[in-house]
mmCIF file of C-alpha atoms in Angstrom:
data_model
loop_
_atom_site.group_PDB
_atom_site.id
_atom_site.type_symbol
_atom_site.label_atom_id
_atom_site.label_comp_id
_atom_site.label_asym_id
_atom_site.label_seq_id
_atom_site.Cartn_x
_atom_site.Cartn_y
_atom_site.Cartn_z
ATOM 1 C CA MET I 96 -74.877 -50.736 -12.459
ATOM 2 C CA GLY I 97 -78.250 -51.289 -14.094
ATOM 3 C CA ASN I 98 -76.627 -53.855 -16.386
ATOM 4 C CA GLY I 99 -78.110 -56.943 -14.833
ATOM 5 C CA GLU I 100 -76.603 -60.043 -13.319
ATOM 6 C CA ALA I 101 -75.745 -62.001 -16.468
ATOM 7 C CA ILE I 102 -73.293 -59.321 -17.622
ATOM 8 C CA GLU I 103 -71.692 -58.984 -14.200
ATOM 9 C CA ARG I 104 -71.256 -62.768 -14.047
ATOM 10 C CA LEU I 105 -69.716 -62.736 -17.535
ATOM 11 C CA LYS I 106 -67.271 -59.978 -16.560
ATOM 12 C CA GLY I 107 -66.362 -61.863 -13.388
ATOM 13 C CA ALA I 108 -65.717 -65.057 -15.365
ATOM 14 C CA LEU I 109 -63.601 -63.219 -17.963
ATOM 15 C CA ARG I 110 -61.445 -61.855 -15.153
ATOM 16 C CA ARG I 111 -60.302 -65.384 -14.366
ATOM 17 C CA LEU I 112 -58.326 -65.275 -17.621
ATOM 18 C CA PRO I 113 -54.664 -64.361 -17.038
ATOM 19 C CA GLY I 114 -53.891 -60.683 -17.585
ATOM 20 C CA VAL I 115 -57.524 -59.577 -17.676
ATOM 21 C CA GLY I 116 -58.519 -56.840 -15.212
ATOM 22 C CA PRO I 117 -61.918 -55.198 -14.674
ATOM 23 C CA ARG I 118 -61.634 -52.764 -17.587
ATOM 24 C CA THR I 119 -60.483 -55.360 -20.101
ATOM 25 C CA ALA I 120 -63.209 -57.743 -18.926
ATOM 26 C CA GLY I 121 -65.774 -54.994 -19.479
ATOM 27 C CA ARG I 122 -64.446 -54.305 -22.976
ATOM 28 C CA MET I 123 -64.462 -58.011 -23.843
ATOM 29 C CA ALA I 124 -68.034 -58.463 -22.601
ATOM 30 C CA PHE I 125 -69.151 -55.386 -24.560
ATOM 31 C CA HIS I 126 -67.425 -56.640 -27.715
ATOM 32 C CA LEU I 127 -68.952 -60.121 -27.498
ATOM 33 C CA LEU I 128 -72.484 -58.916 -26.714
ATOM 34 C CA GLU I 129 -72.589 -55.973 -29.098
ATOM 35 C CA ARG I 130 -70.412 -57.025 -32.026
ATOM 36 C CA ASP I 131 -69.792 -60.761 -31.953
ATOM 37 C CA ARG I 132 -72.456 -62.892 -30.269
ATOM 38 C CA GLU I 133 -71.534 -65.685 -32.664
ATOM 39 C CA GLY I 134 -67.977 -65.530 -31.267
ATOM 40 C CA GLY I 135 -69.378 -65.687 -27.747
ATOM 41 C CA LYS I 136 -71.316 -68.848 -28.582
ATOM 42 C CA LEU I 137 -68.281 -70.421 -30.249
ATOM 43 C CA LEU I 138 -66.100 -69.600 -27.243
ATOM 44 C CA ALA I 139 -68.645 -71.103 -24.842
ATOM 45 C CA GLN I 140 -68.744 -74.302 -26.900
ATOM 46 C CA ALA I 141 -64.971 -74.485 -27.322
ATOM 47 C CA LEU I 142 -64.419 -74.003 -23.580
ATOM 48 C CA HIS I 143 -67.007 -76.618 -22.755
ATOM 49 C CA ALA I 144 -65.473 -79.148 -25.155
ATOM 50 C CA ALA I 145 -61.877 -78.454 -24.133
ATOM 51 C CA VAL I 146 -62.573 -78.697 -20.406
ATOM 52 C CA ALA I 147 -64.424 -81.976 -20.983
ATOM 53 C CA ASP I 148 -62.140 -83.642 -23.552
ATOM 54 C CA VAL I 149 -58.588 -82.435 -22.997
ATOM 55 C CA ASN I 150 -56.432 -84.470 -20.670
ATOM 56 C CA HIS I 151 -52.748 -85.237 -20.456
ATOM 57 C CA CYS I 152 -50.756 -87.570 -22.690
ATOM 58 C CA GLU I 153 -49.835 -90.626 -20.617
ATOM 59 C CA ARG I 154 -46.262 -90.513 -21.807
ATOM 60 C CA CYS I 155 -45.165 -86.893 -22.288
ATOM 61 C CA ASN I 156 -47.765 -85.153 -20.080
ATOM 62 C CA ASN I 157 -48.646 -82.661 -22.842
ATOM 63 C CA PHE I 158 -52.308 -81.778 -23.394
ATOM 64 C CA SER I 159 -54.041 -84.426 -25.470
ATOM 65 C CA GLU I 160 -57.563 -85.579 -26.245
ATOM 66 C CA HIS I 161 -56.343 -89.170 -26.523
ATOM 67 C CA PRO I 162 -54.351 -91.352 -24.095
ATOM 68 C CA LEU I 163 -51.252 -90.681 -26.239
ATOM 69 C CA CYS I 164 -50.585 -87.398 -28.060
ATOM 70 C CA ASP I 165 -49.762 -87.229 -31.774
ATOM 71 C CA ILE I 166 -46.007 -86.946 -31.184
ATOM 72 C CA CYS I 167 -45.805 -89.843 -28.725
ATOM 73 C CA LYS I 168 -47.825 -92.188 -30.928
ATOM 74 C CA SER I 169 -46.066 -91.165 -34.163
ATOM 75 C CA GLY I 170 -43.346 -93.807 -33.703
ATOM 76 C CA LYS I 171 -41.140 -91.827 -36.072
ATOM 77 C CA ARG I 172 -39.043 -89.875 -33.586
ATOM 78 C CA ASP I 173 -35.623 -90.561 -32.096
ATOM 79 C CA GLU I 174 -36.455 -92.476 -28.921
ATOM 80 C CA THR I 175 -32.974 -92.023 -27.445
ATOM 81 C CA LEU I 176 -33.649 -88.290 -26.936
ATOM 82 C CA LEU I 177 -36.031 -86.788 -24.390
ATOM 83 C CA CYS I 178 -36.435 -83.009 -24.101
ATOM 84 C CA VAL I 179 -37.968 -81.632 -20.898
ATOM 85 C CA VAL I 180 -39.894 -78.375 -21.390
ATOM 86 C CA GLU I 181 -42.052 -76.216 -19.121
ATOM 87 C CA THR I 182 -45.173 -75.668 -21.224
ATOM 88 C CA PRO I 183 -46.989 -76.843 -24.377
ATOM 89 C CA ALA I 184 -46.137 -73.444 -25.906
ATOM 90 C CA ASP I 185 -42.411 -74.211 -25.482
ATOM 91 C CA LEU I 186 -42.927 -77.568 -27.183
ATOM 92 C CA ASP I 187 -44.761 -75.887 -30.075
ATOM 93 C CA THR I 188 -41.947 -73.371 -30.498
ATOM 94 C CA ILE I 189 -39.316 -76.137 -30.639
ATOM 95 C CA GLU I 190 -41.432 -78.104 -33.127
ATOM 96 C CA GLN I 191 -41.788 -75.034 -35.332
ATOM 97 C CA ALA I 192 -38.014 -74.494 -35.239
ATOM 98 C CA GLY I 193 -37.837 -77.986 -36.730
ATOM 99 C CA ALA I 194 -34.380 -79.304 -35.788
ATOM 100 C CA TYR I 195 -35.252 -81.483 -32.782
ATOM 101 C CA THR I 196 -36.300 -85.045 -33.617
ATOM 102 C CA GLY I 197 -36.702 -86.711 -30.217
ATOM 103 C CA TYR I 198 -39.583 -87.006 -27.770
ATOM 104 C CA TYR I 199 -40.713 -84.558 -25.086
ATOM 105 C CA PHE I 200 -41.750 -84.406 -21.481
ATOM 106 C CA VAL I 201 -43.898 -81.409 -20.528
ATOM 107 C CA LEU I 202 -43.689 -80.317 -16.879
ATOM 108 C CA MET I 203 -46.672 -77.935 -17.128
ATOM 109 C CA GLY I 204 -44.813 -75.344 -15.092
ATOM 110 C CA HIS I 205 -41.617 -74.840 -13.126
ATOM 111 C CA LEU I 206 -40.618 -75.281 -9.504
ATOM 112 C CA SER I 207 -42.145 -72.456 -7.495
ATOM 113 C CA PRO I 208 -42.284 -73.277 -3.778
ATOM 114 C CA LEU I 209 -44.067 -70.020 -2.919
ATOM 115 C CA ASP I 210 -46.964 -71.015 -5.201
ATOM 116 C CA GLY I 211 -46.989 -74.554 -3.798
ATOM 117 C CA ILE I 212 -45.530 -76.048 -6.991
ATOM 118 C CA GLY I 213 -42.971 -78.697 -6.057
ATOM 119 C CA PRO I 214 -41.642 -81.901 -7.645
ATOM 120 C CA ASP I 215 -44.948 -83.719 -7.090
ATOM 121 C CA GLN I 216 -46.987 -81.116 -8.994
ATOM 122 C CA LEU I 217 -44.604 -81.255 -11.985
ATOM 123 C CA GLY I 218 -44.745 -85.041 -12.435
ATOM 124 C CA PHE I 219 -41.021 -85.672 -11.864
ATOM 125 C CA GLU I 220 -41.887 -89.269 -10.870
ATOM 126 C CA ARG I 221 -43.507 -89.923 -14.229
ATOM 127 C CA LEU I 222 -40.459 -88.446 -15.935
ATOM 128 C CA LEU I 223 -38.262 -90.891 -14.010
ATOM 129 C CA GLU I 224 -40.555 -93.752 -15.063
ATOM 130 C CA VAL I 225 -40.159 -92.796 -18.733
ATOM 131 C CA VAL I 226 -36.375 -92.705 -18.312
ATOM 132 C CA ALA I 227 -36.440 -96.031 -16.411
ATOM 133 C CA GLN I 228 -37.892 -97.768 -19.473
ATOM 134 C CA GLY I 229 -34.315 -97.769 -20.744
ATOM 135 C CA LEU I 230 -34.696 -96.361 -24.260
ATOM 136 C CA VAL I 231 -33.670 -92.791 -23.438
ATOM 137 C CA GLU I 232 -29.932 -92.110 -23.735
ATOM 138 C CA GLU I 233 -29.955 -88.356 -23.280
ATOM 139 C CA VAL I 234 -32.285 -86.014 -21.403
ATOM 140 C CA ILE I 235 -32.101 -82.445 -22.720
ATOM 141 C CA LEU I 236 -33.228 -79.950 -20.082
ATOM 142 C CA GLY I 237 -35.165 -77.412 -22.157
ATOM 143 C CA THR I 238 -36.665 -75.338 -19.344
ATOM 144 C CA ASN I 239 -36.527 -71.561 -19.672
ATOM 145 C CA LEU I 240 -33.294 -69.669 -18.961
ATOM 146 C CA THR I 241 -35.116 -67.741 -16.217
ATOM 147 C CA VAL I 242 -34.316 -68.097 -12.519
ATOM 148 C CA GLU I 243 -37.207 -70.560 -12.018
ATOM 149 C CA GLY I 244 -36.364 -72.512 -15.161
ATOM 150 C CA GLN I 245 -32.724 -72.767 -14.096
ATOM 151 C CA ALA I 246 -33.689 -73.947 -10.605
ATOM 152 C CA THR I 247 -35.965 -76.572 -12.154
ATOM 153 C CA ALA I 248 -33.168 -77.736 -14.476
ATOM 154 C CA ASP I 249 -30.702 -77.933 -11.572
ATOM 155 C CA TYR I 250 -33.137 -79.998 -9.521
ATOM 156 C CA LEU I 251 -33.813 -82.349 -12.434
ATOM 157 C CA SER I 252 -30.125 -82.681 -13.146
ATOM 158 C CA ASP I 253 -29.521 -83.887 -9.563
ATOM 159 C CA LEU I 254 -32.536 -86.184 -9.777
ATOM 160 C CA LEU I 255 -31.359 -87.809 -13.008
ATOM 161 C CA GLN I 256 -27.728 -88.223 -12.010
ATOM 162 C CA PRO I 257 -28.126 -91.792 -10.590
ATOM 163 C CA GLN I 258 -29.741 -92.966 -13.864
ATOM 164 C CA SER I 259 -26.405 -93.225 -15.734
ATOM 165 C CA ILE I 260 -27.714 -91.356 -18.777
ATOM 166 C CA LYS I 261 -26.431 -88.198 -20.390
ATOM 167 C CA VAL I 262 -28.153 -85.044 -19.118
ATOM 168 C CA SER I 263 -27.671 -81.861 -21.118
ATOM 169 C CA ARG I 264 -28.891 -78.272 -21.016
ATOM 170 C CA LEU I 265 -29.727 -75.912 -23.885
ATOM 171 C CA ALA I 266 -26.722 -73.745 -24.802
ATOM 172 C CA ARG I 267 -26.623 -70.257 -23.361
ATOM 173 C CA GLY I 268 -25.155 -67.414 -25.399
ATOM 174 C CA VAL I 269 -25.848 -64.571 -27.780
ATOM 175 C CA PRO I 270 -29.073 -65.187 -29.764
ATOM 176 C CA ALA I 271 -29.040 -65.241 -33.575
ATOM 177 C CA GLY I 272 -29.133 -61.663 -34.840
ATOM 178 C CA GLY I 273 -28.041 -60.395 -31.418
ATOM 179 C CA GLU I 274 -25.774 -57.362 -31.131
ATOM 180 C CA LEU I 275 -23.073 -57.509 -28.465
ATOM 181 C CA GLU I 276 -23.631 -53.865 -27.566
ATOM 182 C CA TYR I 277 -27.073 -54.709 -26.206
ATOM 183 C CA MET I 278 -26.298 -58.026 -24.464
ATOM 184 C CA ASP I 279 -26.494 -58.238 -20.678
ATOM 185 C CA ALA I 280 -23.309 -59.115 -18.804
ATOM 186 C CA ASN I 281 -24.571 -62.557 -17.792
ATOM 187 C CA THR I 282 -25.264 -63.648 -21.357
ATOM 188 C CA LEU I 283 -22.007 -62.245 -22.656
ATOM 189 C CA ASN I 284 -19.878 -63.884 -19.939
ATOM 190 C CA GLN I 285 -21.640 -67.191 -20.613
ATOM 191 C CA ALA I 286 -20.972 -66.823 -24.337
ATOM 192 C CA PHE I 287 -17.274 -66.356 -23.575
ATOM 193 C CA SER I 288 -16.953 -69.288 -21.204
ATOM 194 C CA ASP I 289 -18.920 -71.609 -23.535
ATOM 195 C CA ARG I 290 -17.169 -70.390 -26.709
ATOM 196 C CA ARG I 291 -16.843 -72.939 -29.522
ATOM 197 C CA THR I 292 -13.544 -73.927 -31.027
ATOM 198 C CA LEU I 293 -13.608 -73.452 -34.801
ATOM 199 C CA VAL I 294 -9.978 -74.361 -35.607
ATOM 200 C CA GLU I 295 -7.776 -76.426 -33.282
ATOM 201 C CA SER I 296 -4.287 -75.036 -32.819
ATOM 202 C CA ILE I 297 -1.702 -77.466 -34.243
ATOM 203 C CA GLU I 298 0.884 -78.203 -31.584
ATOM 204 C CA GLY I 299 4.510 -78.097 -32.586
ATOM 205 C CA LYS I 300 3.676 -75.832 -35.511
ATOM 206 C CA THR I 301 6.521 -73.406 -36.386
ATOM 207 C CA MET Y 209 -48.924 -79.258 -33.058
ATOM 208 C CA GLY Y 210 -49.761 -82.566 -31.447
ATOM 209 C CA ASN Y 211 -52.149 -80.759 -29.117
ATOM 210 C CA GLY Y 212 -55.348 -81.967 -30.665
ATOM 211 C CA GLU Y 213 -58.280 -80.179 -32.182
ATOM 212 C CA ALA Y 214 -60.158 -79.132 -29.033
ATOM 213 C CA ILE Y 215 -57.263 -76.949 -27.890
ATOM 214 C CA GLU Y 216 -56.783 -75.386 -31.309
ATOM 215 C CA ARG Y 217 -60.504 -74.614 -31.447
ATOM 216 C CA LEU Y 218 -60.332 -73.070 -27.979
ATOM 217 C CA LYS Y 219 -57.360 -70.903 -28.962
ATOM 218 C CA GLY Y 220 -59.162 -69.825 -32.129
ATOM 219 C CA ALA Y 221 -62.280 -68.884 -30.148
ATOM 220 C CA LEU Y 222 -60.247 -66.940 -27.555
ATOM 221 C CA ARG Y 223 -58.691 -64.924 -30.376
ATOM 222 C CA ARG Y 224 -62.101 -63.458 -31.167
ATOM 223 C CA LEU Y 225 -61.813 -61.492 -27.907
ATOM 224 C CA PRO Y 226 -60.562 -57.927 -28.508
ATOM 225 C CA GLY Y 227 -56.817 -57.498 -27.961
ATOM 226 C CA VAL Y 228 -56.058 -61.230 -27.859
ATOM 227 C CA GLY Y 229 -53.422 -62.485 -30.310
ATOM 228 C CA PRO Y 230 -52.118 -66.017 -30.855
ATOM 229 C CA ARG Y 231 -49.650 -65.959 -27.943
ATOM 230 C CA THR Y 232 -52.134 -64.557 -25.430
ATOM 231 C CA ALA Y 233 -54.751 -67.058 -26.598
ATOM 232 C CA GLY Y 234 -52.256 -69.877 -26.032
ATOM 233 C CA ARG Y 235 -51.425 -68.607 -22.553
ATOM 234 C CA MET Y 236 -55.112 -68.270 -21.683
ATOM 235 C CA ALA Y 237 -55.906 -71.788 -22.908
ATOM 236 C CA PHE Y 238 -52.954 -73.188 -20.959
ATOM 237 C CA HIS Y 239 -54.034 -71.342 -17.805
ATOM 238 C CA LEU Y 240 -57.637 -72.531 -18.007
ATOM 239 C CA LEU Y 241 -56.779 -76.153 -18.788
ATOM 240 C CA GLU Y 242 -53.871 -76.543 -16.405
ATOM 241 C CA ARG Y 243 -54.684 -74.261 -13.489
ATOM 242 C CA ASP Y 244 -58.345 -73.307 -13.558
ATOM 243 C CA ARG Y 245 -60.732 -75.755 -15.234
ATOM 244 C CA GLU Y 246 -63.421 -74.560 -12.836
ATOM 245 C CA GLY Y 247 -62.924 -71.042 -14.243
ATOM 246 C CA GLY Y 248 -63.215 -72.424 -17.763
ATOM 247 C CA LYS Y 249 -66.542 -74.065 -16.913
ATOM 248 C CA LEU Y 250 -67.838 -70.882 -15.253
ATOM 249 C CA LEU Y 251 -66.809 -68.803 -18.257
ATOM 250 C CA ALA Y 252 -68.548 -71.201 -20.659
ATOM 251 C CA GLN Y 253 -71.751 -70.997 -18.596
ATOM 252 C CA ALA Y 254 -71.561 -67.219 -18.175
ATOM 253 C CA LEU Y 255 -71.040 -66.728 -21.924
ATOM 254 C CA HIS Y 256 -73.894 -69.059 -22.743
ATOM 255 C CA ALA Y 257 -76.262 -67.291 -20.333
ATOM 256 C CA ALA Y 258 -75.227 -63.770 -21.359
ATOM 257 C CA VAL Y 259 -75.554 -64.451 -25.098
ATOM 258 C CA ALA Y 260 -78.974 -65.980 -24.501
ATOM 259 C CA ASP Y 261 -80.415 -63.544 -21.933
ATOM 260 C CA VAL Y 262 -78.889 -60.124 -22.504
ATOM 261 C CA ASN Y 263 -80.707 -57.767 -24.830
ATOM 262 C CA HIS Y 264 -81.133 -54.022 -25.020
ATOM 263 C CA CYS Y 265 -83.269 -51.836 -22.788
ATOM 264 C CA GLU Y 266 -86.228 -50.618 -24.863
ATOM 265 C CA ARG Y 267 -85.791 -47.061 -23.660
ATOM 266 C CA CYS Y 268 -82.089 -46.325 -23.187
ATOM 267 C CA ASN Y 269 -80.598 -49.065 -25.417
ATOM 268 C CA ASN Y 270 -78.186 -50.190 -22.652
ATOM 269 C CA PHE Y 271 -77.657 -53.918 -22.106
ATOM 270 C CA SER Y 272 -80.437 -55.412 -20.014
ATOM 271 C CA GLU Y 273 -81.920 -58.803 -19.249
ATOM 272 C CA HIS Y 274 -85.374 -57.260 -18.958
ATOM 273 C CA PRO Y 275 -87.365 -55.043 -21.375
ATOM 274 C CA LEU Y 276 -86.396 -52.030 -19.240
ATOM 275 C CA CYS Y 277 -83.065 -51.674 -17.419
ATOM 276 C CA ASP Y 278 -82.812 -50.860 -13.705
ATOM 277 C CA ILE Y 279 -82.184 -47.153 -14.294
ATOM 278 C CA CYS Y 280 -85.057 -46.678 -16.748
ATOM 279 C CA LYS Y 281 -87.582 -48.474 -14.544
ATOM 280 C CA SER Y 282 -86.378 -46.821 -11.313
ATOM 281 C CA GLY Y 283 -88.746 -43.871 -11.770
ATOM 282 C CA LYS Y 284 -86.578 -41.849 -9.398
ATOM 283 C CA ARG Y 285 -84.448 -39.925 -11.880
ATOM 284 C CA ASP Y 286 -84.808 -36.496 -13.363
ATOM 285 C CA GLU Y 287 -86.793 -37.110 -16.539
ATOM 286 C CA THR Y 288 -86.029 -33.689 -17.991
ATOM 287 C CA LEU Y 289 -82.373 -34.700 -18.527
ATOM 288 C CA LEU Y 290 -81.119 -37.229 -21.082
ATOM 289 C CA CYS Y 291 -77.387 -37.987 -21.388
ATOM 290 C CA VAL Y 292 -76.186 -39.629 -24.609
ATOM 291 C CA VAL Y 293 -73.109 -41.876 -24.113
ATOM 292 C CA GLU Y 294 -71.174 -44.218 -26.410
ATOM 293 C CA THR Y 295 -70.915 -47.391 -24.308
ATOM 294 C CA PRO Y 296 -72.247 -49.080 -21.149
ATOM 295 C CA ALA Y 297 -68.772 -48.544 -19.626
ATOM 296 C CA ASP Y 298 -69.171 -44.769 -20.061
ATOM 297 C CA LEU Y 299 -72.560 -44.978 -18.340
ATOM 298 C CA ASP Y 300 -71.050 -46.949 -15.443
ATOM 299 C CA THR Y 301 -68.275 -44.384 -15.039
ATOM 300 C CA ILE Y 302 -70.775 -41.506 -14.888
ATOM 301 C CA GLU Y 303 -72.924 -43.434 -12.382
ATOM 302 C CA GLN Y 304 -69.897 -44.070 -10.198
ATOM 303 C CA ALA Y 305 -69.015 -40.359 -10.300
ATOM 304 C CA GLY Y 306 -72.446 -39.875 -8.788
ATOM 305 C CA ALA Y 307 -73.441 -36.300 -9.728
ATOM 306 C CA TYR Y 308 -75.716 -36.957 -12.712
ATOM 307 C CA THR Y 309 -79.357 -37.664 -11.859
ATOM 308 C CA GLY Y 310 -81.078 -37.919 -15.256
ATOM 309 C CA TYR Y 311 -81.660 -40.742 -17.704
ATOM 310 C CA TYR Y 312 -79.332 -42.089 -20.410
ATOM 311 C CA PHE Y 313 -79.295 -43.131 -24.015
ATOM 312 C CA VAL Y 314 -76.505 -45.569 -24.972
ATOM 313 C CA LEU Y 315 -75.427 -45.464 -28.633
ATOM 314 C CA MET Y 316 -73.333 -48.653 -28.384
ATOM 315 C CA GLY Y 317 -70.579 -47.067 -30.458
ATOM 316 C CA HIS Y 318 -69.825 -43.913 -32.402
ATOM 317 C CA LEU Y 319 -70.180 -42.864 -36.027
ATOM 318 C CA SER Y 320 -67.529 -44.653 -38.054
ATOM 319 C CA PRO Y 321 -68.385 -44.701 -41.766
ATOM 320 C CA LEU Y 322 -65.311 -46.797 -42.646
ATOM 321 C CA ASP Y 323 -66.561 -49.580 -40.355
ATOM 322 C CA GLY Y 324 -70.088 -49.243 -41.736
ATOM 323 C CA ILE Y 325 -71.415 -47.685 -38.534
ATOM 324 C CA GLY Y 326 -73.810 -44.883 -39.455
ATOM 325 C CA PRO Y 327 -76.876 -43.258 -37.836
ATOM 326 C CA ASP Y 328 -78.997 -46.386 -38.394
ATOM 327 C CA GLN Y 329 -76.591 -48.650 -36.499
ATOM 328 C CA LEU Y 330 -76.480 -46.276 -33.513
ATOM 329 C CA GLY Y 331 -80.249 -46.064 -33.057
ATOM 330 C CA PHE Y 332 -80.546 -42.307 -33.620
ATOM 331 C CA GLU Y 333 -84.189 -42.812 -34.591
ATOM 332 C CA ARG Y 334 -84.995 -44.351 -31.231
ATOM 333 C CA LEU Y 335 -83.234 -41.464 -29.531
ATOM 334 C CA LEU Y 336 -85.476 -39.047 -31.448
ATOM 335 C CA GLU Y 337 -88.520 -41.071 -30.379
ATOM 336 C CA VAL Y 338 -87.532 -40.757 -26.719
ATOM 337 C CA VAL Y 339 -87.076 -37.004 -27.138
ATOM 338 C CA ALA Y 340 -90.398 -36.739 -29.020
ATOM 339 C CA GLN Y 341 -92.252 -38.039 -25.959
ATOM 340 C CA GLY Y 342 -91.904 -34.465 -24.698
ATOM 341 C CA LEU Y 343 -90.530 -34.983 -21.188
ATOM 342 C CA VAL Y 344 -86.885 -34.297 -22.009
ATOM 343 C CA GLU Y 345 -85.870 -30.651 -21.737
ATOM 344 C CA GLU Y 346 -82.111 -31.021 -22.202
ATOM 345 C CA VAL Y 347 -80.006 -33.561 -24.077
ATOM 346 C CA ILE Y 348 -76.428 -33.720 -22.771
ATOM 347 C CA LEU Y 349 -74.070 -35.075 -25.432
ATOM 348 C CA GLY Y 350 -71.715 -37.241 -23.374
ATOM 349 C CA THR Y 351 -69.798 -38.927 -26.193
ATOM 350 C CA ASN Y 352 -66.021 -39.150 -25.876
ATOM 351 C CA LEU Y 353 -63.836 -36.141 -26.602
ATOM 352 C CA THR Y 354 -62.110 -38.095 -29.370
ATOM 353 C CA VAL Y 355 -62.411 -37.269 -33.065
ATOM 354 C CA GLU Y 356 -65.119 -39.922 -33.539
ATOM 355 C CA GLY Y 357 -66.973 -38.893 -30.385
ATOM 356 C CA GLN Y 358 -66.906 -35.245 -31.459
ATOM 357 C CA ALA Y 359 -68.188 -36.077 -34.940
ATOM 358 C CA THR Y 360 -71.007 -38.109 -33.370
ATOM 359 C CA ALA Y 361 -71.889 -35.221 -31.043
ATOM 360 C CA ASP Y 362 -71.881 -32.734 -33.946
ATOM 361 C CA TYR Y 363 -74.169 -34.975 -35.999
ATOM 362 C CA LEU Y 364 -76.562 -35.423 -33.066
ATOM 363 C CA SER Y 365 -76.546 -31.711 -32.359
ATOM 364 C CA ASP Y 366 -77.709 -30.997 -35.937
ATOM 365 C CA LEU Y 367 -80.276 -33.780 -35.710
ATOM 366 C CA LEU Y 368 -81.766 -32.460 -32.464
ATOM 367 C CA GLN Y 369 -81.860 -28.792 -33.478
ATOM 368 C CA PRO Y 370 -85.453 -28.852 -34.870
ATOM 369 C CA GLN Y 371 -86.747 -30.364 -31.590
ATOM 370 C CA SER Y 372 -86.673 -27.026 -29.717
ATOM 371 C CA ILE Y 373 -84.937 -28.485 -26.685
ATOM 372 C CA LYS Y 374 -81.642 -27.530 -25.092
ATOM 373 C CA VAL Y 375 -78.659 -29.532 -26.373
ATOM 374 C CA SER Y 376 -75.422 -29.353 -24.379
ATOM 375 C CA ARG Y 377 -71.979 -30.906 -24.521
ATOM 376 C CA LEU Y 378 -69.692 -31.957 -21.639
ATOM 377 C CA ALA Y 379 -67.221 -29.193 -20.755
ATOM 378 C CA ARG Y 380 -63.747 -29.437 -22.234
ATOM 379 C CA GLY Y 381 -60.766 -28.250 -20.206
ATOM 380 C CA VAL Y 382 -57.952 -29.219 -17.854
ATOM 381 C CA PRO Y 383 -58.887 -32.380 -15.877
ATOM 382 C CA ALA Y 384 -58.902 -32.342 -12.068
ATOM 383 C CA GLY Y 385 -55.327 -32.780 -10.832
ATOM 384 C CA GLY Y 386 -54.005 -31.798 -14.272
ATOM 385 C CA GLU Y 387 -50.760 -29.849 -14.573
ATOM 386 C CA LEU Y 388 -50.675 -27.161 -17.237
ATOM 387 C CA GLU Y 389 -47.099 -28.055 -18.170
ATOM 388 C CA TYR Y 390 -48.290 -31.409 -19.522
ATOM 389 C CA MET Y 391 -51.512 -30.322 -21.233
ATOM 390 C CA ASP Y 392 -51.791 -30.467 -25.020
ATOM 391 C CA ALA Y 393 -52.369 -27.204 -26.897
ATOM 392 C CA ASN Y 394 -55.925 -28.141 -27.873
ATOM 393 C CA THR Y 395 -57.039 -28.737 -24.287
ATOM 394 C CA LEU Y 396 -55.321 -25.612 -23.030
ATOM 395 C CA ASN Y 397 -56.781 -23.359 -25.739
ATOM 396 C CA GLN Y 398 -60.223 -24.792 -25.040
ATOM 397 C CA ALA Y 399 -59.757 -24.143 -21.312
ATOM 398 C CA PHE Y 400 -58.956 -20.518 -22.085
ATOM 399 C CA SER Y 401 -61.857 -19.914 -24.442
ATOM 400 C CA ASP Y 402 -64.336 -21.661 -22.085
ATOM 401 C CA ARG Y 403 -62.924 -20.028 -18.931
ATOM 402 C CA ARG Y 404 -65.417 -19.467 -16.102
ATOM 403 C CA THR Y 405 -66.057 -16.081 -14.606
ATOM 404 C CA LEU Y 406 -65.532 -16.205 -10.848
ATOM 405 C CA VAL Y 407 -66.079 -12.487 -10.029
ATOM 406 C CA GLU Y 408 -67.926 -10.091 -12.344
ATOM 407 C CA SER Y 409 -66.218 -6.739 -12.846
ATOM 408 C CA ILE Y 410 -68.335 -3.964 -11.483
ATOM 409 C CA GLU Y 411 -68.847 -1.346 -14.177
ATOM 410 C CA GLY Y 412 -68.426 2.263 -13.239
ATOM 411 C CA LYS Y 413 -66.104 1.290 -10.390
ATOM 412 C CA THR Y 414 -63.360 3.882 -9.735
#
């Protein structure tokens, strides 16, 4: 294309990012080279540092630059609760919501046999080790409510059954602000079957 | 977020790419760190090399690792034709189409006073220098058919008028495969006013 090899290599490397096709890669390369070379340098450095320094927390498996991540070494959380999530982004979202006070275990994915992701790739053994330490009283399965997330939760539920601890799943139902008119049948049926009692009927009342 | 600084820096750097918001940056960082560290390393190297090595061709202003780009130093093109385009991607698209045989001049943008992009930023002076060398007989204004591209073409047309060379603009009309039903009024009106004569009427015919 008369552009030279360095640009073609850059476009090729950008295409390894998720969701980036040839046109987007071209636009990104153009932007960095023409309008933001400083940004290009910063990105190169940040990538270099992250690839070199970021590993997994020994306890919760989340990304961490240290053997233990900030949450695991805080010592201020409820150690009877362990929430299993798929990704660091899920963990961040739960932390931002602010109500959960226990620890986490991050699977870094979900079961996906077609992609070669089975129990070994998701560190289920390490999860069992954490539970075996005896402090955890309840494992909350916080995987996504997608088909893959549900399958992963079902598998984990079976796996944890012999451990004689409570295993729970995030509630399914109508989201806050949701309008019934626009809910899918699955969600609505689940909301009916899991409905919460607000006032107990008083037997013998007349 | 308990993720550590290196990841936050990486996400911040990824957000400098065009079209990448906080969620996409998070997904990209997760992908590179969890599934493709090799890709992360390659991208860091490619960015580093491109920022260091890629400059502009002295003649056509396109990206190039050498003083002259491959097209300008080929010596095999029609030197009477010069096509002015906005970006290297436009040039690539024209090259792939295959019919144009002349040289190019790449503006690396279009006039956009609000963004501080005026004639000086687009290298109009260098374009005039190329034309002043006397070999060019026709300048084809190949900027986009957008409002900004049109304004840039109009400005260039005025600028080139004293040079006593032909200045032309890409034809506007219905694109190949286009259905009239779905054309906008502007395009359709232009296609009528620029209609091509296929058979000349023969005067005096009866």
